[in-house]
PDB file of N, CA and C in Angstrom:
ATOM      1  N   UNK H 267      15.110  40.180  95.522  1.00 94.00           N
ATOM      2  CA  UNK H 267      15.365  39.127  94.562  1.00 94.00           C
ATOM      3  C   UNK H 267      14.023  38.579  94.073  1.00 94.00           C
ATOM      4  N   UNK H 268      14.021  38.201  92.808  1.00 96.00           N
ATOM      5  CA  UNK H 268      12.781  37.663  92.248  1.00 96.00           C
ATOM      6  C   UNK H 268      13.052  36.307  91.602  1.00 96.00           C
ATOM      7  N   UNK H 269      11.999  35.523  91.496  1.00 95.00           N
ATOM      8  CA  UNK H 269      12.098  34.201  90.885  1.00 95.00           C
ATOM      9  C   UNK H 269      12.095  34.327  89.364  1.00 95.00           C
ATOM     10  N   UNK H 270      12.392  33.215  88.712  1.00 95.00           N
ATOM     11  CA  UNK H 270      12.382  33.170  87.251  1.00 95.00           C
ATOM     12  C   UNK H 270      10.978  33.502  86.732  1.00 95.00           C
ATOM     13  N   UNK H 271       9.946  32.910  87.338  1.00 94.00           N
ATOM     14  CA  UNK H 271       8.575  33.179  86.894  1.00 94.00           C
ATOM     15  C   UNK H 271       8.226  34.658  87.034  1.00 94.00           C
ATOM     16  N   UNK H 272       8.590  35.255  88.165  1.00 95.00           N
ATOM     17  CA  UNK H 272       8.316  36.678  88.377  1.00 95.00           C
ATOM     18  C   UNK H 272       9.089  37.530  87.375  1.00 95.00           C
ATOM     19  N   UNK H 273      10.303  37.126  87.051  1.00 96.00           N
ATOM     20  CA  UNK H 273      11.125  37.844  86.075  1.00 96.00           C
ATOM     21  C   UNK H 273      10.437  37.883  84.717  1.00 96.00           C
ATOM     22  N   UNK H 274       9.960  36.734  84.260  1.00 94.00           N
ATOM     23  CA  UNK H 274       9.321  36.652  82.944  1.00 94.00           C
ATOM     24  C   UNK H 274       8.069  37.526  82.904  1.00 94.00           C
ATOM     25  N   UNK H 275       7.343  37.591  84.019  1.00 93.00           N
ATOM     26  CA  UNK H 275       6.149  38.444  84.088  1.00 93.00           C
ATOM     27  C   UNK H 275       6.539  39.920  84.130  1.00 93.00           C
ATOM     28  N   UNK H 276       7.571  40.243  84.903  1.00 91.00           N
ATOM     29  CA  UNK H 276       7.952  41.643  85.132  1.00 91.00           C
ATOM     30  C   UNK H 276       8.588  42.301  83.914  1.00 91.00           C
ATOM     31  N   UNK H 277       9.404  41.571  83.180  1.00 91.00           N
ATOM     32  CA  UNK H 277      10.161  42.167  82.076  1.00 91.00           C
ATOM     33  C   UNK H 277       9.531  41.752  80.748  1.00 91.00           C
ATOM     34  N   UNK H 278       8.866  42.702  80.128  1.00 89.00           N
ATOM     35  CA  UNK H 278       8.201  42.439  78.853  1.00 89.00           C
ATOM     36  C   UNK H 278       9.218  42.038  77.792  1.00 89.00           C
ATOM     37  N   UNK H 279       8.858  41.060  77.003  1.00 89.00           N
ATOM     38  CA  UNK H 279       9.697  40.671  75.882  1.00 89.00           C
ATOM     39  C   UNK H 279      10.740  39.624  76.187  1.00 89.00           C
ATOM     40  N   UNK H 280      10.822  39.170  77.440  1.00 92.00           N
ATOM     41  CA  UNK H 280      11.791  38.123  77.769  1.00 92.00           C
ATOM     42  C   UNK H 280      11.194  36.761  77.463  1.00 92.00           C
ATOM     43  N   UNK H 281      11.992  35.930  76.824  1.00 92.00           N
ATOM     44  CA  UNK H 281      11.608  34.568  76.508  1.00 92.00           C
ATOM     45  C   UNK H 281      12.354  33.633  77.455  1.00 92.00           C
ATOM     46  N   UNK H 282      11.640  32.719  78.075  1.00 94.00           N
ATOM     47  CA  UNK H 282      12.218  31.825  79.078  1.00 94.00           C
ATOM     48  C   UNK H 282      13.434  31.061  78.532  1.00 94.00           C
ATOM     49  N   UNK H 283      13.302  30.469  77.354  1.00 96.00           N
ATOM     50  CA  UNK H 283      14.407  29.692  76.775  1.00 96.00           C
ATOM     51  C   UNK H 283      15.600  30.590  76.461  1.00 96.00           C
ATOM     52  N   UNK H 284      15.314  31.784  75.999  1.00 95.00           N
ATOM     53  CA  UNK H 284      16.388  32.721  75.679  1.00 95.00           C
ATOM     54  C   UNK H 284      17.150  33.134  76.941  1.00 95.00           C
ATOM     55  N   UNK H 285      16.430  33.412  78.020  1.00 96.00           N
ATOM     56  CA  UNK H 285      17.072  33.773  79.288  1.00 96.00           C
ATOM     57  C   UNK H 285      17.926  32.611  79.789  1.00 96.00           C
ATOM     58  N   UNK H 286      17.416  31.386  79.685  1.00 96.00           N
ATOM     59  CA  UNK H 286      18.204  30.216  80.094  1.00 96.00           C
ATOM     60  C   UNK H 286      19.495  30.131  79.286  1.00 96.00           C
ATOM     61  N   UNK H 287      19.405  30.422  78.003  1.00 96.00           N
ATOM     62  CA  UNK H 287      20.602  30.425  77.152  1.00 96.00           C
ATOM     63  C   UNK H 287      21.587  31.498  77.606  1.00 96.00           C
ATOM     64  N   UNK H 288      21.095  32.683  77.919  1.00 96.00           N
ATOM     65  CA  UNK H 288      21.965  33.770  78.373  1.00 96.00           C
ATOM     66  C   UNK H 288      22.645  33.415  79.689  1.00 96.00           C
ATOM     67  N   UNK H 289      21.924  32.693  80.543  1.00 97.00           N
ATOM     68  CA  UNK H 289      22.528  32.230  81.796  1.00 97.00           C
ATOM     69  C   UNK H 289      23.601  31.187  81.496  1.00 97.00           C
ATOM     70  N   UNK H 290      23.300  30.255  80.584  1.00 96.00           N
ATOM     71  CA  UNK H 290      24.286  29.237  80.193  1.00 96.00           C
ATOM     72  C   UNK H 290      25.549  29.871  79.614  1.00 96.00           C
ATOM     73  N   UNK H 291      25.397  31.004  78.939  1.00 96.00           N
ATOM     74  CA  UNK H 291      26.536  31.721  78.356  1.00 96.00           C
ATOM     75  C   UNK H 291      27.269  32.576  79.393  1.00 96.00           C
ATOM     76  N   UNK H 292      26.751  32.607  80.630  1.00 95.00           N
ATOM     77  CA  UNK H 292      27.310  33.420  81.725  1.00 95.00           C
ATOM     78  C   UNK H 292      27.200  34.916  81.474  1.00 95.00           C
ATOM     79  N   UNK H 293      26.235  35.322  80.678  1.00 96.00           N
ATOM     80  CA  UNK H 293      26.002  36.746  80.467  1.00 96.00           C
ATOM     81  C   UNK H 293      25.229  37.324  81.647  1.00 96.00           C
ATOM     82  N   UNK H 294      24.508  36.457  82.339  1.00 96.00           N
ATOM     83  CA  UNK H 294      23.779  36.798  83.557  1.00 96.00           C
ATOM     84  C   UNK H 294      24.067  35.685  84.550  1.00 96.00           C
ATOM     85  N   UNK H 295      24.263  36.040  85.812  1.00 95.00           N
ATOM     86  CA  UNK H 295      24.625  35.038  86.816  1.00 95.00           C
ATOM     87  C   UNK H 295      23.719  35.158  88.043  1.00 95.00           C
ATOM     88  N   UNK H 296      22.502  34.610  87.930  1.00 97.00           N
ATOM     89  CA  UNK H 296      21.592  34.669  89.074  1.00 97.00           C
ATOM     90  C   UNK H 296      22.077  33.759  90.200  1.00 97.00           C
ATOM     91  N   UNK H 297      21.530  33.975  91.370  1.00 96.00           N
ATOM     92  CA  UNK H 297      21.826  33.090  92.497  1.00 96.00           C
ATOM     93  C   UNK H 297      21.028  31.798  92.341  1.00 96.00           C
ATOM     94  N   UNK H 298      21.534  30.725  92.922  1.00 94.00           N
ATOM     95  CA  UNK H 298      20.832  29.449  92.887  1.00 94.00           C
ATOM     96  C   UNK H 298      21.236  28.620  91.683  1.00 94.00           C
ATOM     97  N   UNK H 299      20.421  27.626  91.386  1.00 91.00           N
ATOM     98  CA  UNK H 299      20.689  26.737  90.260  1.00 91.00           C
ATOM     99  C   UNK H 299      19.422  26.610  89.416  1.00 91.00           C
ATOM    100  N   UNK H 300      19.578  25.984  88.258  1.00 91.00           N
ATOM    101  CA  UNK H 300      18.451  25.841  87.331  1.00 91.00           C
ATOM    102  C   UNK H 300      17.222  25.327  88.091  1.00 91.00           C
ATOM    103  N   UNK H 301      16.119  26.011  87.903  1.00 87.00           N
ATOM    104  CA  UNK H 301      14.889  25.645  88.587  1.00 87.00           C
ATOM    105  C   UNK H 301      14.655  26.420  89.877  1.00 87.00           C
ATOM    106  N   UNK H 302      15.733  26.959  90.448  1.00 93.00           N
ATOM    107  CA  UNK H 302      15.592  27.730  91.699  1.00 93.00           C
ATOM    108  C   UNK H 302      16.297  29.082  91.607  1.00 93.00           C
ATOM    109  N   UNK H 303      16.560  29.532  90.386  1.00 96.00           N
ATOM    110  CA  UNK H 303      17.268  30.800  90.221  1.00 96.00           C
ATOM    111  C   UNK H 303      16.528  31.941  90.907  1.00 96.00           C
ATOM    112  N   UNK H 304      17.313  32.835  91.488  1.00 97.00           N
ATOM    113  CA  UNK H 304      16.806  34.086  92.034  1.00 97.00           C
ATOM    114  C   UNK H 304      17.610  35.214  91.406  1.00 97.00           C
ATOM    115  N   UNK H 305      16.913  36.232  90.941  1.00 98.00           N
ATOM    116  CA  UNK H 305      17.530  37.324  90.208  1.00 98.00           C
ATOM    117  C   UNK H 305      17.547  38.579  91.065  1.00 98.00           C
ATOM    118  N   UNK H 306      18.741  39.170  91.175  1.00 97.00           N
ATOM    119  CA  UNK H 306      18.893  40.444  91.874  1.00 97.00           C
ATOM    120  C   UNK H 306      18.492  41.572  90.926  1.00 97.00           C
ATOM    121  N   UNK H 307      18.384  42.750  91.473  1.00 96.00           N
ATOM    122  CA  UNK H 307      18.032  43.924  90.669  1.00 96.00           C
ATOM    123  C   UNK H 307      19.036  44.121  89.528  1.00 96.00           C
ATOM    124  N   UNK H 308      20.314  43.907  89.810  1.00 94.00           N
ATOM    125  CA  UNK H 308      21.349  44.077  88.779  1.00 94.00           C
ATOM    126  C   UNK H 308      21.192  43.040  87.667  1.00 94.00           C
ATOM    127  N   UNK H 309      20.751  41.830  88.019  1.00 96.00           N
ATOM    128  CA  UNK H 309      20.508  40.793  87.013  1.00 96.00           C
ATOM    129  C   UNK H 309      19.354  41.197  86.100  1.00 96.00           C
ATOM    130  N   UNK H 310      18.308  41.736  86.697  1.00 97.00           N
ATOM    131  CA  UNK H 310      17.143  42.166  85.920  1.00 97.00           C
ATOM    132  C   UNK H 310      17.540  43.295  84.968  1.00 97.00           C
ATOM    133  N   UNK H 311      18.329  44.240  85.449  1.00 96.00           N
ATOM    134  CA  UNK H 311      18.791  45.341  84.593  1.00 96.00           C
ATOM    135  C   UNK H 311      19.641  44.806  83.447  1.00 96.00           C
ATOM    136  N   UNK H 312      20.503  43.844  83.742  1.00 96.00           N
ATOM    137  CA  UNK H 312      21.363  43.275  82.695  1.00 96.00           C
ATOM    138  C   UNK H 312      20.524  42.512  81.667  1.00 96.00           C
ATOM    139  N   UNK H 313      19.523  41.784  82.125  1.00 97.00           N
ATOM    140  CA  UNK H 313      18.645  41.078  81.191  1.00 97.00           C
ATOM    141  C   UNK H 313      17.889  42.055  80.301  1.00 97.00           C
ATOM    142  N   UNK H 314      17.440  43.155  80.873  1.00 96.00           N
ATOM    143  CA  UNK H 314      16.779  44.185  80.052  1.00 96.00           C
ATOM    144  C   UNK H 314      17.746  44.727  78.994  1.00 96.00           C
ATOM    145  N   UNK H 315      18.985  44.968  79.411  1.00 96.00           N
ATOM    146  CA  UNK H 315      19.996  45.462  78.480  1.00 96.00           C
ATOM    147  C   UNK H 315      20.243  44.454  77.360  1.00 96.00           C
ATOM    148  N   UNK H 316      20.425  43.195  77.714  1.00 96.00           N
ATOM    149  CA  UNK H 316      20.678  42.159  76.706  1.00 96.00           C
ATOM    150  C   UNK H 316      19.500  42.058  75.744  1.00 96.00           C
ATOM    151  N   UNK H 317      18.280  42.066  76.289  1.00 96.00           N
ATOM    152  CA  UNK H 317      17.099  42.005  75.428  1.00 96.00           C
ATOM    153  C   UNK H 317      17.060  43.194  74.463  1.00 96.00           C
ATOM    154  N   UNK H 318      17.372  44.376  74.984  1.00 95.00           N
ATOM    155  CA  UNK H 318      17.376  45.570  74.138  1.00 95.00           C
ATOM    156  C   UNK H 318      18.460  45.478  73.062  1.00 95.00           C
ATOM    157  N   UNK H 319      19.647  45.048  73.447  1.00 96.00           N
ATOM    158  CA  UNK H 319      20.740  44.926  72.480  1.00 96.00           C
ATOM    159  C   UNK H 319      20.400  43.914  71.389  1.00 96.00           C
ATOM    160  N   UNK H 320      19.829  42.780  71.785  1.00 94.00           N
ATOM    161  CA  UNK H 320      19.522  41.717  70.823  1.00 94.00           C
ATOM    162  C   UNK H 320      18.315  42.068  69.957  1.00 94.00           C
ATOM    163  N   UNK H 321      17.242  42.505  70.575  1.00 93.00           N
ATOM    164  CA  UNK H 321      15.983  42.637  69.845  1.00 93.00           C
ATOM    165  C   UNK H 321      15.740  44.041  69.303  1.00 93.00           C
ATOM    166  N   UNK H 322      15.989  45.053  70.113  1.00 93.00           N
ATOM    167  CA  UNK H 322      15.718  46.419  69.659  1.00 93.00           C
ATOM    168  C   UNK H 322      16.821  46.942  68.745  1.00 93.00           C
ATOM    169  N   UNK H 323      18.073  46.629  69.081  1.00 95.00           N
ATOM    170  CA  UNK H 323      19.201  47.133  68.296  1.00 95.00           C
ATOM    171  C   UNK H 323      19.738  46.117  67.301  1.00 95.00           C
ATOM    172  N   UNK H 324      19.287  44.873  67.400  1.00 94.00           N
ATOM    173  CA  UNK H 324      19.657  43.851  66.425  1.00 94.00           C
ATOM    174  C   UNK H 324      21.090  43.351  66.505  1.00 94.00           C
ATOM    175  N   UNK H 325      21.719  43.448  67.678  1.00 94.00           N
ATOM    176  CA  UNK H 325      23.085  42.930  67.812  1.00 94.00           C
ATOM    177  C   UNK H 325      23.085  41.417  67.651  1.00 94.00           C
ATOM    178  N   UNK H 326      24.053  40.932  66.912  1.00 95.00           N
ATOM    179  CA  UNK H 326      24.182  39.491  66.726  1.00 95.00           C
ATOM    180  C   UNK H 326      24.772  38.867  67.981  1.00 95.00           C
ATOM    181  N   UNK H 327      24.443  37.610  68.201  1.00 93.00           N
ATOM    182  CA  UNK H 327      24.848  36.930  69.423  1.00 93.00           C
ATOM    183  C   UNK H 327      26.360  36.858  69.584  1.00 93.00           C
ATOM    184  N   UNK H 328      27.100  36.719  68.484  1.00 94.00           N
ATOM    185  CA  UNK H 328      28.560  36.600  68.606  1.00 94.00           C
ATOM    186  C   UNK H 328      29.222  37.919  69.003  1.00 94.00           C
ATOM    187  N   UNK H 329      28.528  39.031  68.840  1.00 95.00           N
ATOM    188  CA  UNK H 329      29.059  40.345  69.206  1.00 95.00           C
ATOM    189  C   UNK H 329      28.730  40.688  70.662  1.00 95.00           C
ATOM    190  N   UNK H 330      27.676  40.105  71.166  1.00 96.00           N
ATOM    191  CA  UNK H 330      27.177  40.456  72.496  1.00 96.00           C
ATOM    192  C   UNK H 330      28.202  40.292  73.613  1.00 96.00           C
ATOM    193  N   UNK H 331      28.989  39.211  73.669  1.00 96.00           N
ATOM    194  CA  UNK H 331      29.985  39.109  74.751  1.00 96.00           C
ATOM    195  C   UNK H 331      30.988  40.261  74.747  1.00 96.00           C
ATOM    196  N   UNK H 332      31.347  40.739  73.579  1.00 96.00           N
ATOM    197  CA  UNK H 332      32.294  41.852  73.484  1.00 96.00           C
ATOM    198  C   UNK H 332      31.655  43.121  74.043  1.00 96.00           C
ATOM    199  N   UNK H 333      30.426  43.388  73.636  1.00 96.00           N
ATOM    200  CA  UNK H 333      29.719  44.580  74.107  1.00 96.00           C
ATOM    201  C   UNK H 333      29.517  44.512  75.619  1.00 96.00           C
ATOM    202  N   UNK H 334      29.095  43.363  76.129  1.00 96.00           N
ATOM    203  CA  UNK H 334      28.890  43.214  77.571  1.00 96.00           C
ATOM    204  C   UNK H 334      30.194  43.387  78.335  1.00 96.00           C
ATOM    205  N   UNK H 335      31.283  42.867  77.793  1.00 96.00           N
ATOM    206  CA  UNK H 335      32.588  43.028  78.437  1.00 96.00           C
ATOM    207  C   UNK H 335      32.990  44.500  78.498  1.00 96.00           C
ATOM    208  N   UNK H 336      32.778  45.220  77.413  1.00 97.00           N
ATOM    209  CA  UNK H 336      33.103  46.650  77.397  1.00 97.00           C
ATOM    210  C   UNK H 336      32.238  47.424  78.393  1.00 97.00           C
ATOM    211  N   UNK H 337      30.967  47.087  78.464  1.00 96.00           N
ATOM    212  CA  UNK H 337      30.081  47.742  79.430  1.00 96.00           C
ATOM    213  C   UNK H 337      30.536  47.436  80.850  1.00 96.00           C
ATOM    214  N   UNK H 338      30.894  46.175  81.116  1.00 95.00           N
ATOM    215  CA  UNK H 338      31.387  45.798  82.449  1.00 95.00           C
ATOM    216  C   UNK H 338      32.652  46.574  82.804  1.00 95.00           C
ATOM    217  N   UNK H 339      33.559  46.720  81.833  1.00 97.00           N
ATOM    218  CA  UNK H 339      34.786  47.479  82.073  1.00 97.00           C
ATOM    219  C   UNK H 339      34.469  48.939  82.374  1.00 97.00           C
ATOM    220  N   UNK H 340      33.550  49.504  81.624  1.00 97.00           N
ATOM    221  CA  UNK H 340      33.152  50.897  81.842  1.00 97.00           C
ATOM    222  C   UNK H 340      32.589  51.089  83.248  1.00 97.00           C
ATOM    223  N   UNK H 341      31.695  50.208  83.663  1.00 94.00           N
ATOM    224  CA  UNK H 341      31.133  50.310  85.012  1.00 94.00           C
ATOM    225  C   UNK H 341      32.201  50.102  86.075  1.00 94.00           C
ATOM    226  N   UNK H 342      33.156  49.205  85.824  1.00 96.00           N
ATOM    227  CA  UNK H 342      34.260  49.009  86.762  1.00 96.00           C
ATOM    228  C   UNK H 342      35.088  50.269  86.923  1.00 96.00           C
ATOM    229  N   UNK H 343      35.382  50.937  85.821  1.00 96.00           N
ATOM    230  CA  UNK H 343      36.145  52.191  85.883  1.00 96.00           C
ATOM    231  C   UNK H 343      35.355  53.272  86.607  1.00 96.00           C
ATOM    232  N   UNK H 344      34.059  53.323  86.371  1.00 95.00           N
ATOM    233  CA  UNK H 344      33.226  54.305  87.078  1.00 95.00           C
ATOM    234  C   UNK H 344      33.252  54.064  88.581  1.00 95.00           C
ATOM    235  N   UNK H 345      33.202  52.793  88.997  1.00 95.00           N
ATOM    236  CA  UNK H 345      33.286  52.480  90.437  1.00 95.00           C
ATOM    237  C   UNK H 345      34.625  52.920  91.006  1.00 95.00           C
ATOM    238  N   UNK H 346      35.714  52.652  90.272  1.00 95.00           N
ATOM    239  CA  UNK H 346      37.044  53.059  90.742  1.00 95.00           C
ATOM    240  C   UNK H 346      37.153  54.578  90.846  1.00 95.00           C
ATOM    241  N   UNK H 347      36.614  55.280  89.881  1.00 91.00           N
ATOM    242  CA  UNK H 347      36.647  56.746  89.930  1.00 91.00           C
ATOM    243  C   UNK H 347      35.828  57.288  91.100  1.00 91.00           C
ATOM    244  N   UNK H 348      34.683  56.675  91.379  1.00 92.00           N
ATOM    245  CA  UNK H 348      33.891  57.107  92.542  1.00 92.00           C
ATOM    246  C   UNK H 348      34.654  56.871  93.838  1.00 92.00           C
ATOM    247  N   UNK H 349      35.339  55.719  93.936  1.00 93.00           N
ATOM    248  CA  UNK H 349      36.137  55.452  95.139  1.00 93.00           C
ATOM    249  C   UNK H 349      37.256  56.472  95.275  1.00 93.00           C
ATOM    250  N   UNK H 350      37.927  56.780  94.161  1.00 90.00           N
ATOM    251  CA  UNK H 350      38.997  57.773  94.185  1.00 90.00           C
ATOM    252  C   UNK H 350      38.450  59.134  94.607  1.00 90.00           C
ATOM    253  N   UNK H 351      37.309  59.511  94.044  1.00 88.00           N
ATOM    254  CA  UNK H 351      36.683  60.782  94.421  1.00 88.00           C
ATOM    255  C   UNK H 351      36.371  60.819  95.910  1.00 88.00           C
ATOM    256  N   UNK H 352      35.832  59.730  96.426  1.00 90.00           N
ATOM    257  CA  UNK H 352      35.494  59.675  97.852  1.00 90.00           C
ATOM    258  C   UNK H 352      36.738  59.795  98.722  1.00 90.00           C
ATOM    259  N   UNK H 353      37.822  59.150  98.311  1.00 90.00           N
ATOM    260  CA  UNK H 353      39.077  59.229  99.069  1.00 90.00           C
ATOM    261  C   UNK H 353      39.626  60.649  99.044  1.00 90.00           C
ATOM    262  N   UNK H 354      39.624  61.262  97.860  1.00 89.00           N
ATOM    263  CA  UNK H 354      40.116  62.640  97.743  1.00 89.00           C
ATOM    264  C   UNK H 354      39.246  63.572  98.581  1.00 89.00           C
ATOM    265  N   UNK H 355      37.931  63.401  98.511  1.00 88.00           N
ATOM    266  CA  UNK H 355      37.029  64.248  99.310  1.00 88.00           C
ATOM    267  C   UNK H 355      37.298  64.098 100.800  1.00 88.00           C
ATOM    268  N   UNK H 356      37.635  62.898 101.221  1.00 88.00           N
ATOM    269  CA  UNK H 356      37.833  62.637 102.640  1.00 88.00           C
ATOM    270  C   UNK H 356      39.213  63.068 103.130  1.00 88.00           C
ATOM    271  N   UNK H 357      40.243  62.915 102.280  1.00 86.00           N
ATOM    272  CA  UNK H 357      41.614  63.096 102.756  1.00 86.00           C
ATOM    273  C   UNK H 357      42.309  64.368 102.291  1.00 86.00           C
ATOM    274  N   UNK H 358      41.958  64.870 101.131  1.00 85.00           N
ATOM    275  CA  UNK H 358      42.694  66.015 100.585  1.00 85.00           C
ATOM    276  C   UNK H 358      42.152  67.328 101.142  1.00 85.00           C
ATOM    277  N   UNK H 359      43.047  68.264 101.425  1.00 89.00           N
ATOM    278  CA  UNK H 359      42.610  69.598 101.848  1.00 89.00           C
ATOM    279  C   UNK H 359      41.807  70.262 100.728  1.00 89.00           C
ATOM    280  N   UNK H 360      40.968  71.205 101.125  1.00 89.00           N
ATOM    281  CA  UNK H 360      40.073  71.867 100.181  1.00 89.00           C
ATOM    282  C   UNK H 360      40.825  72.481  99.003  1.00 89.00           C
ATOM    283  N   UNK H 361      41.925  73.196  99.260  1.00 89.00           N
ATOM    284  CA  UNK H 361      42.655  73.851  98.165  1.00 89.00           C
ATOM    285  C   UNK H 361      43.241  72.823  97.201  1.00 89.00           C
ATOM    286  N   UNK H 362      43.652  71.659  97.701  1.00 88.00           N
ATOM    287  CA  UNK H 362      44.167  70.615  96.817  1.00 88.00           C
ATOM    288  C   UNK H 362      43.035  70.043  95.956  1.00 88.00           C
ATOM    289  N   UNK H 363      41.846  69.907  96.519  1.00 85.00           N
ATOM    290  CA  UNK H 363      40.700  69.419  95.741  1.00 85.00           C
ATOM    291  C   UNK H 363      40.373  70.389  94.616  1.00 85.00           C
ATOM    292  N   UNK H 364      40.435  71.691  94.910  1.00 87.00           N
ATOM    293  CA  UNK H 364      40.181  72.689  93.867  1.00 87.00           C
ATOM    294  C   UNK H 364      41.219  72.603  92.756  1.00 87.00           C
ATOM    295  N   UNK H 365      42.478  72.423  93.133  1.00 87.00           N
ATOM    296  CA  UNK H 365      43.549  72.293  92.141  1.00 87.00           C
ATOM    297  C   UNK H 365      43.331  71.057  91.275  1.00 87.00           C
ATOM    298  N   UNK H 366      42.959  69.946  91.893  1.00 84.00           N
ATOM    299  CA  UNK H 366      42.684  68.719  91.137  1.00 84.00           C
ATOM    300  C   UNK H 366      41.513  68.906  90.182  1.00 84.00           C
ATOM    301  N   UNK H 367      40.440  69.514  90.651  1.00 81.00           N
ATOM    302  CA  UNK H 367      39.285  69.755  89.790  1.00 81.00           C
ATOM    303  C   UNK H 367      39.641  70.646  88.612  1.00 81.00           C
ATOM    304  N   UNK H 368      40.428  71.671  88.874  1.00 84.00           N
ATOM    305  CA  UNK H 368      40.857  72.573  87.807  1.00 84.00           C
ATOM    306  C   UNK H 368      41.700  71.824  86.780  1.00 84.00           C
ATOM    307  N   UNK H 369      42.624  71.000  87.256  1.00 85.00           N
ATOM    308  CA  UNK H 369      43.486  70.237  86.347  1.00 85.00           C
ATOM    309  C   UNK H 369      42.670  69.244  85.524  1.00 85.00           C
ATOM    310  N   UNK H 370      41.689  68.615  86.133  1.00 80.00           N
ATOM    311  CA  UNK H 370      40.868  67.642  85.412  1.00 80.00           C
ATOM    312  C   UNK H 370      39.956  68.295  84.389  1.00 80.00           C
ATOM    313  N   UNK H 371      39.548  69.521  84.635  1.00 81.00           N
ATOM    314  CA  UNK H 371      38.638  70.178  83.707  1.00 81.00           C
ATOM    315  C   UNK H 371      39.360  70.937  82.599  1.00 81.00           C
ATOM    316  N   UNK H 372      40.664  71.135  82.758  1.00 78.00           N
ATOM    317  CA  UNK H 372      41.399  71.865  81.718  1.00 78.00           C
ATOM    318  C   UNK H 372      41.758  70.927  80.567  1.00 78.00           C
ATOM    319  N   UNK H 373      42.048  71.505  79.430  1.00 55.00           N
ATOM    320  CA  UNK H 373      42.419  70.739  78.236  1.00 55.00           C
ATOM    321  C   UNK H 373      43.848  71.092  77.847  1.00 55.00           C
ATOM    322  N   UNK H 374      44.523  70.131  77.250  1.00 44.00           N
ATOM    323  CA  UNK H 374      45.866  70.403  76.741  1.00 44.00           C
ATOM    324  C   UNK H 374      45.756  71.030  75.360  1.00 44.00           C
ATOM    325  N   UNK H 375      46.890  71.362  74.798  1.00 40.00           N
ATOM    326  CA  UNK H 375      46.894  72.010  73.487  1.00 40.00           C
ATOM    327  C   UNK H 375      46.219  71.164  72.420  1.00 40.00           C
ATOM    328  N   UNK H 376      46.318  69.836  72.512  1.00 44.00           N
ATOM    329  CA  UNK H 376      45.721  69.004  71.469  1.00 44.00           C
ATOM    330  C   UNK H 376      44.227  68.772  71.694  1.00 44.00           C
ATOM    331  N   UNK H 377      43.680  69.268  72.801  1.00 58.00           N
ATOM    332  CA  UNK H 377      42.246  69.238  73.011  1.00 58.00           C
ATOM    333  C   UNK H 377      41.657  67.893  73.362  1.00 58.00           C
ATOM    334  N   UNK H 378      42.468  66.918  73.727  1.00 60.00           N
ATOM    335  CA  UNK H 378      41.914  65.599  74.017  1.00 60.00           C
ATOM    336  C   UNK H 378      41.627  65.376  75.493  1.00 60.00           C
ATOM    337  N   UNK H 379      41.811  66.376  76.323  1.00 55.00           N
ATOM    338  CA  UNK H 379      41.481  66.269  77.726  1.00 55.00           C
ATOM    339  C   UNK H 379      42.535  65.627  78.582  1.00 55.00           C
ATOM    340  N   UNK H 380      43.694  65.305  78.028  1.00 55.00           N
ATOM    341  CA  UNK H 380      44.757  64.730  78.848  1.00 55.00           C
ATOM    342  C   UNK H 380      45.352  65.804  79.736  1.00 55.00           C
ATOM    343  N   UNK H 381      45.676  65.424  80.944  1.00 45.00           N
ATOM    344  CA  UNK H 381      46.235  66.374  81.905  1.00 45.00           C
ATOM    345  C   UNK H 381      47.718  66.168  82.010  1.00 45.00           C
TER     346      UNK H 381
END
């Protein structure tokens, strides 16, 4: 975990007031309270993403919550899929895993990947 001062030094292009605003908007949720915030690695990555979306890609502030929500949903689904994969790897017999992999990699007639 790093302090607010260390964060501003470590991540080029971050503005202190802007980061405070992003925290107020709940786009980033560091530990602690104003003046004693501590940022985890995931917070730093999210701040880099927000800075890139706002400054490099020019996303408007009113669009950012939607984009962040979609990204959060995507990462949530990826976590669920990894858990499912781990469960299948642990519990399913080898031949069943092969059948599942084959079914997941095949395409239907309409080509959209639905099984």
